[in-house]
mmCIF file of C-alpha atoms in Angstrom:
data_model
loop_
_atom_site.group_PDB
_atom_site.id
_atom_site.type_symbol
_atom_site.label_atom_id
_atom_site.label_comp_id
_atom_site.label_asym_id
_atom_site.label_seq_id
_atom_site.Cartn_x
_atom_site.Cartn_y
_atom_site.Cartn_z
ATOM 1 C CA UNK A 765 -58.428 -10.431 13.122
ATOM 2 C CA UNK A 766 -58.863 -9.833 16.847
ATOM 3 C CA UNK A 767 -56.285 -12.559 17.578
ATOM 4 C CA UNK A 768 -53.802 -11.058 15.112
ATOM 5 C CA UNK A 769 -54.125 -7.615 16.662
ATOM 6 C CA UNK A 770 -53.679 -9.080 20.126
ATOM 7 C CA UNK A 771 -50.465 -10.859 19.009
ATOM 8 C CA UNK A 772 -49.069 -7.655 17.506
ATOM 9 C CA UNK A 773 -49.862 -5.727 20.679
ATOM 10 C CA UNK A 774 -48.101 -8.362 22.761
ATOM 11 C CA UNK A 775 -45.003 -8.221 20.525
ATOM 12 C CA UNK A 776 -44.844 -4.436 20.795
ATOM 13 C CA UNK A 777 -45.145 -4.679 24.569
ATOM 14 C CA UNK A 778 -42.323 -7.213 24.770
ATOM 15 C CA UNK A 779 -39.915 -5.201 22.593
ATOM 16 C CA UNK A 780 -40.738 -1.743 23.903
ATOM 17 C CA UNK A 781 -38.161 -1.973 26.656
ATOM 18 C CA UNK A 782 -35.291 -3.209 24.461
ATOM 19 C CA UNK A 783 -32.572 -0.716 23.444
ATOM 20 C CA UNK A 784 -32.549 0.334 19.798
ATOM 21 C CA UNK A 785 -29.810 -1.221 17.663
ATOM 22 C CA UNK A 786 -27.833 1.596 16.060
ATOM 23 C CA UNK A 787 -27.126 1.307 12.358
ATOM 24 C CA UNK A 788 -23.442 1.358 11.381
ATOM 25 C CA UNK A 789 -21.828 3.814 11.705
ATOM 26 C CA UNK A 790 -23.102 6.015 14.502
ATOM 27 C CA UNK A 791 -19.731 7.585 15.401
ATOM 28 C CA UNK A 792 -16.339 8.355 13.782
ATOM 29 C CA UNK A 793 -14.349 5.541 12.136
ATOM 30 C CA UNK A 794 -10.564 5.186 12.470
ATOM 31 C CA UNK A 795 -8.226 3.826 9.807
ATOM 32 C CA UNK A 796 -4.836 2.758 11.138
ATOM 33 C CA UNK A 797 -2.039 3.520 8.663
ATOM 34 C CA UNK A 798 1.133 1.630 9.673
ATOM 35 C CA UNK A 799 3.565 4.178 8.265
ATOM 36 C CA UNK A 800 4.555 7.747 9.219
ATOM 37 C CA UNK A 801 2.591 10.689 7.868
ATOM 38 C CA UNK A 802 3.709 11.984 4.489
ATOM 39 C CA UNK A 803 4.560 8.646 2.907
ATOM 40 C CA UNK A 804 3.033 6.803 -0.020
ATOM 41 C CA UNK A 805 0.213 5.301 2.024
ATOM 42 C CA UNK A 806 -0.856 8.744 3.228
ATOM 43 C CA UNK A 807 -0.951 9.951 -0.383
ATOM 44 C CA UNK A 808 -3.970 7.724 -0.895
ATOM 45 C CA UNK A 809 -5.294 7.348 2.659
ATOM 46 C CA UNK A 810 -6.105 10.977 3.397
ATOM 47 C CA UNK A 811 -8.086 11.878 0.277
ATOM 48 C CA UNK A 812 -9.872 8.523 0.508
ATOM 49 C CA UNK A 813 -10.755 9.118 4.164
ATOM 50 C CA UNK A 814 -12.383 12.418 3.249
ATOM 51 C CA UNK A 815 -14.517 10.755 0.584
ATOM 52 C CA UNK A 816 -15.387 7.825 2.842
ATOM 53 C CA UNK A 817 -16.579 10.266 5.471
ATOM 54 C CA UNK A 818 -18.979 11.738 2.933
ATOM 55 C CA UNK A 819 -20.244 8.283 2.001
ATOM 56 C CA UNK A 820 -20.873 6.985 5.532
ATOM 57 C CA UNK A 821 -21.936 10.262 7.107
ATOM 58 C CA UNK A 822 -19.271 10.141 9.847
ATOM 59 C CA UNK A 823 -15.703 11.452 10.128
ATOM 60 C CA UNK A 824 -13.004 8.973 9.054
ATOM 61 C CA UNK A 825 -9.798 9.585 10.991
ATOM 62 C CA UNK A 826 -6.308 8.495 9.899
ATOM 63 C CA UNK A 827 -4.125 7.200 12.752
ATOM 64 C CA UNK A 828 -0.463 6.836 11.703
ATOM 65 C CA UNK A 829 1.424 4.138 13.633
ATOM 66 C CA UNK A 830 4.730 3.596 11.850
ATOM 67 C CA UNK A 831 7.583 1.211 12.560
ATOM 68 C CA UNK A 832 9.270 -2.041 11.495
ATOM 69 C CA UNK A 833 8.221 -1.947 7.856
ATOM 70 C CA UNK A 834 4.549 -1.504 8.704
ATOM 71 C CA UNK A 835 4.350 -4.473 11.067
ATOM 72 C CA UNK A 836 3.956 -2.425 14.267
ATOM 73 C CA UNK A 837 0.791 -0.723 13.049
ATOM 74 C CA UNK A 838 -0.516 -4.014 11.668
ATOM 75 C CA UNK A 839 -0.094 -5.609 15.082
ATOM 76 C CA UNK A 840 -1.994 -2.766 16.721
ATOM 77 C CA UNK A 841 -4.797 -3.047 14.179
ATOM 78 C CA UNK A 842 -5.026 -6.822 14.593
ATOM 79 C CA UNK A 843 -5.664 -6.353 18.318
ATOM 80 C CA UNK A 844 -8.150 -3.505 17.888
ATOM 81 C CA UNK A 845 -11.699 -4.039 19.088
ATOM 82 C CA UNK A 846 -13.587 -5.604 16.143
ATOM 83 C CA UNK A 847 -16.624 -3.384 16.465
ATOM 84 C CA UNK A 848 -16.615 -1.892 12.977
ATOM 85 C CA UNK A 849 -14.969 1.368 14.005
ATOM 86 C CA UNK A 850 -11.346 0.475 13.354
ATOM 87 C CA UNK A 851 -9.973 -0.521 9.960
ATOM 88 C CA UNK A 852 -6.453 -1.107 8.702
ATOM 89 C CA UNK A 853 -4.881 0.348 5.549
ATOM 90 C CA UNK A 854 -1.848 -1.728 4.672
ATOM 91 C CA UNK A 855 -0.526 -2.964 1.400
ATOM 92 C CA UNK A 856 2.177 -4.806 -0.478
ATOM 93 C CA UNK A 857 4.504 -4.547 2.524
ATOM 94 C CA UNK A 858 2.211 -6.896 4.409
ATOM 95 C CA UNK A 859 2.465 -9.552 1.734
ATOM 96 C CA UNK A 860 6.247 -9.472 2.211
ATOM 97 C CA UNK A 861 6.305 -9.634 5.996
ATOM 98 C CA UNK A 862 5.308 -13.324 6.468
ATOM 99 C CA UNK A 863 8.445 -14.414 4.587
ATOM 100 C CA UNK A 864 10.774 -11.805 6.073
ATOM 101 C CA UNK A 865 10.112 -11.931 9.802
ATOM 102 C CA UNK A 866 10.765 -14.946 12.004
ATOM 103 C CA UNK A 867 7.802 -13.951 14.141
ATOM 104 C CA UNK A 868 4.981 -11.442 13.800
ATOM 105 C CA UNK A 869 2.415 -10.314 16.334
ATOM 106 C CA UNK A 870 -0.327 -10.855 13.751
ATOM 107 C CA UNK A 871 -1.289 -13.043 10.796
ATOM 108 C CA UNK A 872 -2.477 -10.996 7.819
ATOM 109 C CA UNK A 873 -4.491 -13.955 6.512
ATOM 110 C CA UNK A 874 -6.152 -14.953 9.800
ATOM 111 C CA UNK A 875 -6.366 -11.812 11.942
ATOM 112 C CA UNK A 876 -8.008 -9.620 9.319
ATOM 113 C CA UNK A 877 -11.018 -9.623 7.029
ATOM 114 C CA UNK A 878 -10.172 -8.421 3.493
ATOM 115 C CA UNK A 879 -12.274 -5.412 2.496
ATOM 116 C CA UNK A 880 -10.914 -3.958 -0.743
ATOM 117 C CA UNK A 881 -7.905 -3.155 -2.879
ATOM 118 C CA UNK A 882 -7.650 0.643 -2.932
ATOM 119 C CA UNK A 883 -4.827 1.622 -5.278
ATOM 120 C CA UNK A 884 -2.112 -0.075 -7.300
ATOM 121 C CA UNK A 885 0.544 2.402 -8.445
ATOM 122 C CA UNK A 886 3.643 0.820 -9.995
ATOM 123 C CA UNK A 887 7.103 1.139 -8.510
ATOM 124 C CA UNK A 888 9.391 3.600 -10.238
ATOM 125 C CA UNK A 889 13.175 3.599 -10.362
ATOM 126 C CA UNK A 890 14.206 7.112 -9.320
ATOM 127 C CA UNK A 891 17.608 8.723 -8.821
ATOM 128 C CA UNK A 892 19.217 11.881 -7.578
ATOM 129 C CA UNK A 893 20.980 12.940 -10.765
ATOM 130 C CA UNK A 894 23.542 14.974 -8.826
ATOM 131 C CA UNK A 895 24.695 11.696 -7.251
ATOM 132 C CA UNK A 896 24.389 9.362 -10.236
ATOM 133 C CA UNK A 897 25.576 10.492 -13.701
ATOM 134 C CA UNK A 898 23.134 8.296 -15.616
ATOM 135 C CA UNK A 899 20.106 8.979 -17.792
ATOM 136 C CA UNK A 900 18.561 5.535 -18.226
ATOM 137 C CA UNK A 901 18.547 2.004 -16.827
ATOM 138 C CA UNK A 902 21.246 0.748 -19.192
ATOM 139 C CA UNK A 903 23.608 3.509 -18.056
ATOM 140 C CA UNK A 904 22.723 2.791 -14.425
ATOM 141 C CA UNK A 905 23.590 -0.888 -14.785
ATOM 142 C CA UNK A 906 26.858 -0.092 -16.572
ATOM 143 C CA UNK A 907 27.812 2.468 -13.910
ATOM 144 C CA UNK A 908 26.946 0.065 -11.083
ATOM 145 C CA UNK A 909 29.123 -2.678 -12.591
ATOM 146 C CA UNK A 910 32.055 -0.265 -12.757
ATOM 147 C CA UNK A 911 31.434 0.798 -9.139
ATOM 148 C CA UNK A 912 30.290 -2.391 -7.363
ATOM 149 C CA UNK A 913 28.824 -1.790 -3.931
ATOM 150 C CA UNK A 914 29.232 1.993 -4.166
ATOM 151 C CA UNK A 915 25.624 2.838 -5.067
ATOM 152 C CA UNK A 916 23.099 2.964 -2.242
ATOM 153 C CA UNK A 917 19.332 3.084 -2.366
ATOM 154 C CA UNK A 918 16.875 4.356 0.205
ATOM 155 C CA UNK A 919 14.014 2.235 1.486
ATOM 156 C CA UNK A 920 10.976 2.771 3.681
ATOM 157 C CA UNK A 921 12.444 0.225 6.092
ATOM 158 C CA UNK A 922 13.979 -3.226 6.043
ATOM 159 C CA UNK A 923 11.574 -5.613 4.377
ATOM 160 C CA UNK A 924 9.485 -2.909 2.703
ATOM 161 C CA UNK A 925 8.514 -3.143 -0.961
ATOM 162 C CA UNK A 926 11.144 -0.474 -1.630
ATOM 163 C CA UNK A 927 13.752 -2.784 -0.140
ATOM 164 C CA UNK A 928 12.650 -5.972 -1.909
ATOM 165 C CA UNK A 929 12.126 -4.110 -5.205
ATOM 166 C CA UNK A 930 15.754 -2.999 -4.976
ATOM 167 C CA UNK A 931 16.948 -6.515 -4.174
ATOM 168 C CA UNK A 932 14.942 -7.895 -7.099
ATOM 169 C CA UNK A 933 16.384 -5.244 -9.416
ATOM 170 C CA UNK A 934 19.921 -6.101 -8.282
ATOM 171 C CA UNK A 935 19.342 -9.838 -8.809
ATOM 172 C CA UNK A 936 17.916 -9.361 -12.288
ATOM 173 C CA UNK A 937 20.679 -7.008 -13.427
ATOM 174 C CA UNK A 938 23.639 -8.671 -11.703
ATOM 175 C CA UNK A 939 24.701 -5.533 -9.833
ATOM 176 C CA UNK A 940 25.408 -4.871 -6.153
ATOM 177 C CA UNK A 941 23.487 -2.152 -4.323
ATOM 178 C CA UNK A 942 23.553 -1.134 -0.649
ATOM 179 C CA UNK A 943 20.196 -0.546 1.040
ATOM 180 C CA UNK A 944 19.722 2.306 3.509
ATOM 181 C CA UNK A 945 16.522 1.949 5.584
ATOM 182 C CA UNK A 946 14.376 4.857 6.785
ATOM 183 C CA UNK A 947 11.216 5.040 8.879
ATOM 184 C CA UNK A 948 8.829 5.355 5.948
ATOM 185 C CA UNK A 949 8.718 6.631 2.375
ATOM 186 C CA UNK A 950 8.512 10.278 3.469
ATOM 187 C CA UNK A 951 11.900 10.322 5.257
ATOM 188 C CA UNK A 952 13.372 8.177 2.475
ATOM 189 C CA UNK A 953 12.336 10.656 -0.206
ATOM 190 C CA UNK A 954 13.718 13.542 1.834
ATOM 191 C CA UNK A 955 17.040 11.709 1.992
ATOM 192 C CA UNK A 956 16.979 11.071 -1.756
ATOM 193 C CA UNK A 957 16.202 14.701 -2.543
ATOM 194 C CA UNK A 958 18.870 15.847 -0.093
ATOM 195 C CA UNK A 959 21.503 13.556 -1.594
ATOM 196 C CA UNK A 960 21.946 11.286 1.420
ATOM 197 C CA UNK A 961 21.109 8.332 -0.849
ATOM 198 C CA UNK A 962 21.693 7.861 -4.568
ATOM 199 C CA UNK A 963 18.479 6.240 -5.723
ATOM 200 C CA UNK A 964 15.264 4.508 -4.688
ATOM 201 C CA UNK A 965 12.627 2.067 -5.868
ATOM 202 C CA UNK A 966 9.536 3.945 -4.803
ATOM 203 C CA UNK A 967 5.809 3.754 -5.376
ATOM 204 C CA UNK A 968 4.842 6.175 -8.125
ATOM 205 C CA UNK A 969 2.193 7.621 -5.804
ATOM 206 C CA UNK A 970 4.685 9.140 -3.375
ATOM 207 C CA UNK A 971 7.298 10.043 -6.001
ATOM 208 C CA UNK A 972 4.973 11.688 -8.526
ATOM 209 C CA UNK A 973 5.073 15.206 -7.100
ATOM 210 C CA UNK A 974 8.863 15.169 -6.752
ATOM 211 C CA UNK A 975 9.270 13.877 -10.296
ATOM 212 C CA UNK A 976 7.110 16.709 -11.603
ATOM 213 C CA UNK A 977 9.104 19.279 -9.637
ATOM 214 C CA UNK A 978 12.364 17.868 -10.998
ATOM 215 C CA UNK A 979 13.916 17.127 -7.601
ATOM 216 C CA UNK A 980 14.285 13.445 -8.496
ATOM 217 C CA UNK A 981 14.552 11.806 -11.906
ATOM 218 C CA UNK A 982 12.684 8.666 -13.055
ATOM 219 C CA UNK A 983 14.425 5.987 -15.107
ATOM 220 C CA UNK A 984 11.634 3.412 -15.519
ATOM 221 C CA UNK A 985 8.282 2.271 -14.176
ATOM 222 C CA UNK A 986 8.003 -1.376 -13.121
ATOM 223 C CA UNK A 987 4.773 -2.049 -14.999
ATOM 224 C CA UNK A 988 3.619 -3.625 -18.256
ATOM 225 C CA UNK A 989 2.500 -0.266 -19.632
ATOM 226 C CA UNK A 990 3.712 3.302 -19.317
ATOM 227 C CA UNK A 991 1.956 5.464 -16.775
ATOM 228 C CA UNK A 992 -0.574 7.837 -18.396
ATOM 229 C CA UNK A 993 0.629 10.454 -15.910
ATOM 230 C CA UNK A 994 4.253 10.077 -17.040
ATOM 231 C CA UNK A 995 4.092 8.899 -20.663
ATOM 232 C CA UNK A 996 7.726 9.787 -21.323
ATOM 233 C CA UNK A 997 9.043 7.393 -18.675
ATOM 234 C CA UNK A 998 9.753 3.959 -20.214
ATOM 235 C CA UNK A 999 8.643 0.687 -18.681
ATOM 236 C CA UNK A 1000 11.228 -1.659 -17.176
ATOM 237 C CA UNK A 1001 10.620 -4.008 -20.124
ATOM 238 C CA UNK A 1002 11.399 -1.216 -22.579
ATOM 239 C CA UNK A 1003 14.538 -0.560 -20.559
ATOM 240 C CA UNK A 1004 15.646 -4.177 -20.981
ATOM 241 C CA UNK A 1005 14.095 -5.863 -17.902
ATOM 242 C CA UNK A 1006 11.043 -7.760 -19.243
ATOM 243 C CA UNK A 1007 10.130 -9.474 -15.950
ATOM 244 C CA UNK A 1008 10.698 -6.588 -13.553
ATOM 245 C CA UNK A 1009 7.170 -5.720 -12.400
ATOM 246 C CA UNK A 1010 6.457 -4.362 -8.929
ATOM 247 C CA UNK A 1011 3.531 -2.365 -7.600
ATOM 248 C CA UNK A 1012 3.159 -0.696 -4.229
ATOM 249 C CA UNK A 1013 -0.501 -1.572 -3.802
ATOM 250 C CA UNK A 1014 -2.621 -0.304 -0.913
ATOM 251 C CA UNK A 1015 -5.664 -1.963 0.588
ATOM 252 C CA UNK A 1016 -8.170 -1.990 3.419
ATOM 253 C CA UNK A 1017 -8.802 -4.707 5.994
ATOM 254 C CA UNK A 1018 -10.963 -5.009 9.111
ATOM 255 C CA UNK A 1019 -9.924 -6.846 12.286
ATOM 256 C CA UNK A 1020 -11.210 -10.439 12.337
ATOM 257 C CA UNK A 1021 -14.584 -10.611 14.028
ATOM 258 C CA UNK A 1022 -15.791 -7.249 12.721
ATOM 259 C CA UNK A 1023 -19.587 -7.364 12.232
ATOM 260 C CA UNK A 1024 -20.479 -8.325 8.643
ATOM 261 C CA UNK A 1025 -22.765 -5.302 8.276
ATOM 262 C CA UNK A 1026 -19.853 -2.973 9.054
ATOM 263 C CA UNK A 1027 -17.588 -4.771 6.555
ATOM 264 C CA UNK A 1028 -20.321 -4.669 3.921
ATOM 265 C CA UNK A 1029 -21.008 -1.006 4.661
ATOM 266 C CA UNK A 1030 -17.357 -0.065 4.344
ATOM 267 C CA UNK A 1031 -16.988 -2.103 1.156
ATOM 268 C CA UNK A 1032 -19.912 -0.235 -0.383
ATOM 269 C CA UNK A 1033 -18.531 3.095 0.799
ATOM 270 C CA UNK A 1034 -15.101 2.335 -0.677
ATOM 271 C CA UNK A 1035 -16.611 1.347 -4.023
ATOM 272 C CA UNK A 1036 -18.575 4.587 -4.194
ATOM 273 C CA UNK A 1037 -15.659 6.720 -2.996
ATOM 274 C CA UNK A 1038 -13.259 5.290 -5.585
ATOM 275 C CA UNK A 1039 -15.670 6.250 -8.327
ATOM 276 C CA UNK A 1040 -15.890 9.888 -7.324
ATOM 277 C CA UNK A 1041 -14.348 12.226 -9.949
ATOM 278 C CA UNK A 1042 -12.009 13.840 -7.414
ATOM 279 C CA UNK A 1043 -10.600 10.476 -6.323
ATOM 280 C CA UNK A 1044 -10.183 9.334 -9.935
ATOM 281 C CA UNK A 1045 -8.260 12.529 -10.650
ATOM 282 C CA UNK A 1046 -6.055 12.128 -7.566
ATOM 283 C CA UNK A 1047 -5.337 8.466 -8.286
ATOM 284 C CA UNK A 1048 -4.465 9.204 -11.923
ATOM 285 C CA UNK A 1049 -2.147 11.988 -10.812
ATOM 286 C CA UNK A 1050 -0.362 9.477 -8.583
ATOM 287 C CA UNK A 1051 -0.028 6.939 -11.366
ATOM 288 C CA UNK A 1052 -2.706 4.534 -10.147
ATOM 289 C CA UNK A 1053 -5.778 3.067 -11.769
ATOM 290 C CA UNK A 1054 -9.006 2.383 -9.847
ATOM 291 C CA UNK A 1055 -8.996 -1.251 -8.609
ATOM 292 C CA UNK A 1056 -12.152 -3.349 -8.459
ATOM 293 C CA UNK A 1057 -11.123 -6.199 -6.142
ATOM 294 C CA UNK A 1058 -13.156 -6.540 -2.955
ATOM 295 C CA UNK A 1059 -13.873 -9.210 -0.366
ATOM 296 C CA UNK A 1060 -12.936 -12.773 -1.310
ATOM 297 C CA UNK A 1061 -11.335 -11.795 -4.643
ATOM 298 C CA UNK A 1062 -9.129 -9.268 -2.905
ATOM 299 C CA UNK A 1063 -8.207 -11.917 -0.307
ATOM 300 C CA UNK A 1064 -7.139 -14.292 -3.087
ATOM 301 C CA UNK A 1065 -4.983 -11.524 -4.568
ATOM 302 C CA UNK A 1066 -3.239 -11.073 -1.208
ATOM 303 C CA UNK A 1067 -2.570 -14.817 -0.970
ATOM 304 C CA UNK A 1068 -0.993 -14.813 -4.435
ATOM 305 C CA UNK A 1069 1.215 -11.843 -3.520
ATOM 306 C CA UNK A 1070 2.406 -13.599 -0.350
ATOM 307 C CA UNK A 1071 3.462 -16.614 -2.423
ATOM 308 C CA UNK A 1072 5.127 -14.477 -5.083
ATOM 309 C CA UNK A 1073 7.251 -12.473 -2.651
ATOM 310 C CA UNK A 1074 8.177 -15.540 -0.616
ATOM 311 C CA UNK A 1075 10.248 -16.692 -3.609
ATOM 312 C CA UNK A 1076 11.920 -13.284 -3.980
ATOM 313 C CA UNK A 1077 12.788 -13.240 -0.281
ATOM 314 C CA UNK A 1078 14.224 -16.749 -0.461
ATOM 315 C CA UNK A 1079 16.288 -16.022 -3.569
ATOM 316 C CA UNK A 1080 17.622 -12.724 -2.185
ATOM 317 C CA UNK A 1081 18.511 -14.201 1.198
ATOM 318 C CA UNK A 1082 16.986 -11.238 3.057
ATOM 319 C CA UNK A 1083 15.867 -12.034 6.611
ATOM 320 C CA UNK A 1084 14.673 -9.899 9.496
ATOM 321 C CA UNK A 1085 14.369 -10.581 13.210
#
């Protein structure tokens, strides 16, 4: 017993001078959002950040760094110090980028650690009815064939999901559309509402409020089932396009090298936050269900999306510098 007590005393003496290791997190956490404020990503990022702050006991700050279809912010996030205090909220756009750009300053599969899928609202085909005299997809296709190349659609930037969703729609319907890029979904929607563009292929999350207010009109959701939030809007399959399915999903990554305890802590916080009644209500209002993919499973989902969109990019012939 005397020897055991002596050993314990010696251990205490040796460790007394060492600095305490702070548990994560001990200061505010930043989430880089690679699109301008007011877009579809912000629709989910800001309410989630508030709930995450409650879960981890520290403020969670959104840092918008838009540009080049979300690749500028992704590059910044990839180079951020991997100390557990910077995360990256990207999405479907970043599964498109590897096939679209000849060179990127980051590799979404190597420079990041997958944390969790956050939301998965479907794309919705929306129009400005003062610019297009159509009431459904069939009428849109017929009108477009009578006016080839005269209909334009707004996008959140070259190579964004809005852009590729429009290209996919044009390929599947045999019509010609002209894309008009903007710096994010927010400016794009303003242009659509203002009549600077005729239509858009937007995430339901950012279009929902404008659809409810009547400033833009939905023709179809690109999902297998109708949105519970908009039960009167048909699916693309019901509108005659059985394989047209596109979602503007959003997700969270950490820079490669982030301490495992920080990744695990954020994963747990995300899981808890997504199950809060207020978040469930907000997500439902934006046409999204609550995803359950985290870690490795979420990483496998990203890999499958990269492969899927690579084919669309190749078939459409879209390339970016």
